Amino acid sequence: MKIFIGSTNPTKVEAVKRVFSNDDVSSVEVESKVAAQPFSDEETLEGAVNRARECATMKKSELGIGLEGGVMEIDDDLFLCNWGVLVDQKENIYRASGARIPLPDEIKEGLQTGRELGELMDAYASSANVSKHEGAIGIFTNGVIKREEMFTHVVKLLKGQWEHDKHQ
């Protein structure tokens, strides 16, 4: 089966390859059509939907997958959020979300000034490309959960829903 994932970020690509290990997975850079730093569940989900839909329309693609990370607010706290979407050839849409943890105030303040989480995490961790490795979730869970693992869980949820519908 041919699957396109709408990102070249290695954590997202490896999550899809891990879950769809027997399939032909290709990564392509597509536009999320939302802000570079999504700031709500709705905007983060919209970005994942847009990526998945664009991938599903690609030549010979059986499945399109979009994965999007963002932040969302509850009361006065800002949380990491992530969404995944799978679109099949029949244009069925499957959605799933994953882990959420609160972000420290200094990260929240940086995001509120318009900076992106990836940039802030690089500075916070004194590292480069945190978003392509452990991610904010990896930093703030002391490596117990890493970004690829977080997205793998979301992709498993998507695959499970899709397979369930296929067998109905």
Coordinates of C-alpha atoms in Angstrom, one line a residue, residues 35-157:
A35 CA -0.1 29.4 11.4
A36 CA 3.4 28.1 11.8
Q37 CA 2.6 27.8 15.5
P38 CA -1.0 26.5 15.9
F39 CA -2.5 28.0 19.0
S40 CA -5.6 25.8 19.7
D41 CA -6.9 22.3 19.3
E42 CA -9.0 23.5 16.4
E43 CA -6.1 25.1 14.5
T44 CA -3.8 22.1 15.1
L45 CA -6.4 19.7 13.9
E46 CA -7.1 21.8 10.8
G47 CA -3.4 21.7 10.0
A48 CA -3.4 17.9 10.2
V49 CA -6.5 17.6 8.1
N50 CA -5.1 19.9 5.4
R51 CA -1.8 17.9 5.3
A52 CA -3.7 14.5 5.1
R53 CA -6.1 15.7 2.4
E54 CA -3.3 17.0 0.2
C55 CA -1.4 13.7 0.6
A56 CA -4.5 11.6 -0.1
T57 CA -4.9 13.3 -3.5
M58 CA -1.3 12.5 -4.6
K59 CA -0.9 10.1 -7.5
K60 CA -1.3 6.4 -6.4
S61 CA -1.7 7.3 -2.7
E62 CA -3.9 4.9 -0.9
L63 CA -3.7 6.8 2.4
G64 CA -2.7 10.4 3.3
I65 CA -1.5 11.2 6.8
G66 CA -1.1 14.5 8.4
L67 CA 0.5 15.1 11.8
E68 CA 0.5 18.4 13.5
G69 CA 1.9 19.7 16.8
G70 CA 0.6 22.8 18.5
V71 CA -0.4 24.3 21.8
M72 CA -3.8 24.9 23.4
E73 CA -5.0 26.8 26.4
I74 CA -7.1 25.6 29.4
D75 CA -7.8 28.3 31.9
D76 CA -4.5 30.1 32.3
D77 CA -2.3 27.1 31.4
L78 CA -0.8 26.4 28.0
F79 CA -0.5 22.7 27.0
L80 CA 1.2 20.8 24.2
C81 CA -1.2 19.2 21.9
N82 CA -0.9 17.1 18.8
W83 CA -3.3 15.8 16.2
G84 CA -3.2 13.2 13.5
V85 CA -5.5 12.7 10.5
L86 CA -5.7 9.8 8.1
V87 CA -7.6 10.2 4.8
D88 CA -8.3 7.2 2.6
Q89 CA -9.1 6.9 -1.1
K90 CA -12.8 7.1 -0.3
E91 CA -12.1 10.4 1.4
N92 CA -13.0 9.0 4.8
I93 CA -11.4 11.1 7.5
Y94 CA -10.0 9.6 10.8
R95 CA -8.9 11.9 13.6
A96 CA -6.9 11.2 16.8
S97 CA -5.1 13.3 19.4
G98 CA -2.5 12.4 21.9
A99 CA -0.5 13.3 24.9
R100 CA -0.9 16.7 26.6
I101 CA 1.3 18.3 29.2
P102 CA 1.4 21.8 30.5
L103 CA 4.2 24.1 29.4
P104 CA 6.3 26.2 31.8
D105 CA 5.4 29.9 32.0
E106 CA 8.7 31.0 30.3
I107 CA 7.7 28.9 27.2
K108 CA 4.1 30.2 27.3
E109 CA 5.4 33.8 27.5
G110 CA 7.7 33.2 24.5
L111 CA 4.8 31.7 22.5
Q112 CA 2.6 34.7 23.3
T113 CA 5.2 37.0 21.7
G114 CA 4.8 35.2 18.4
R115 CA 7.8 32.9 18.6
E116 CA 7.5 29.2 17.6
L117 CA 7.8 26.3 20.1
G118 CA 10.7 24.7 18.2
E119 CA 12.7 27.9 18.4
L120 CA 11.9 28.3 22.1
M121 CA 12.7 24.7 22.9
D122 CA 16.1 24.9 21.2
A123 CA 17.0 27.9 23.4
Y124 CA 15.5 26.3 26.5
A125 CA 17.4 23.0 26.0
S126 CA 20.6 24.7 24.7
S127 CA 20.3 22.3 21.8
A128 CA 19.5 22.4 18.0
N129 CA 16.5 20.9 16.3
V130 CA 14.7 19.7 19.4
S131 CA 11.5 19.4 17.2
K132 CA 13.3 16.9 15.0
H133 CA 14.5 14.8 17.9
E134 CA 13.0 14.5 21.4
G135 CA 10.6 17.4 21.1
A136 CA 9.2 19.5 23.9
I137 CA 7.5 16.4 25.3
G138 CA 10.9 14.7 25.5
I139 CA 12.5 17.7 27.3
F140 CA 9.6 18.2 29.8
T141 CA 9.2 14.4 30.6
N142 CA 13.0 14.0 31.0
G143 CA 13.1 11.7 28.0
V144 CA 10.4 9.3 29.3
I145 CA 8.2 10.1 26.2
K146 CA 9.8 11.4 23.0
R147 CA 8.1 13.2 20.1
E148 CA 8.3 10.2 17.8
E149 CA 6.7 7.9 20.4
M150 CA 4.0 10.5 21.0
F151 CA 3.2 10.6 17.2
T152 CA 3.5 6.8 16.9
H153 CA 0.6 6.5 19.5
V154 CA -1.5 8.9 17.4
V155 CA -0.8 7.0 14.2
K156 CA -1.7 3.7 15.9
L157 CA -5.0 5.3 16.8

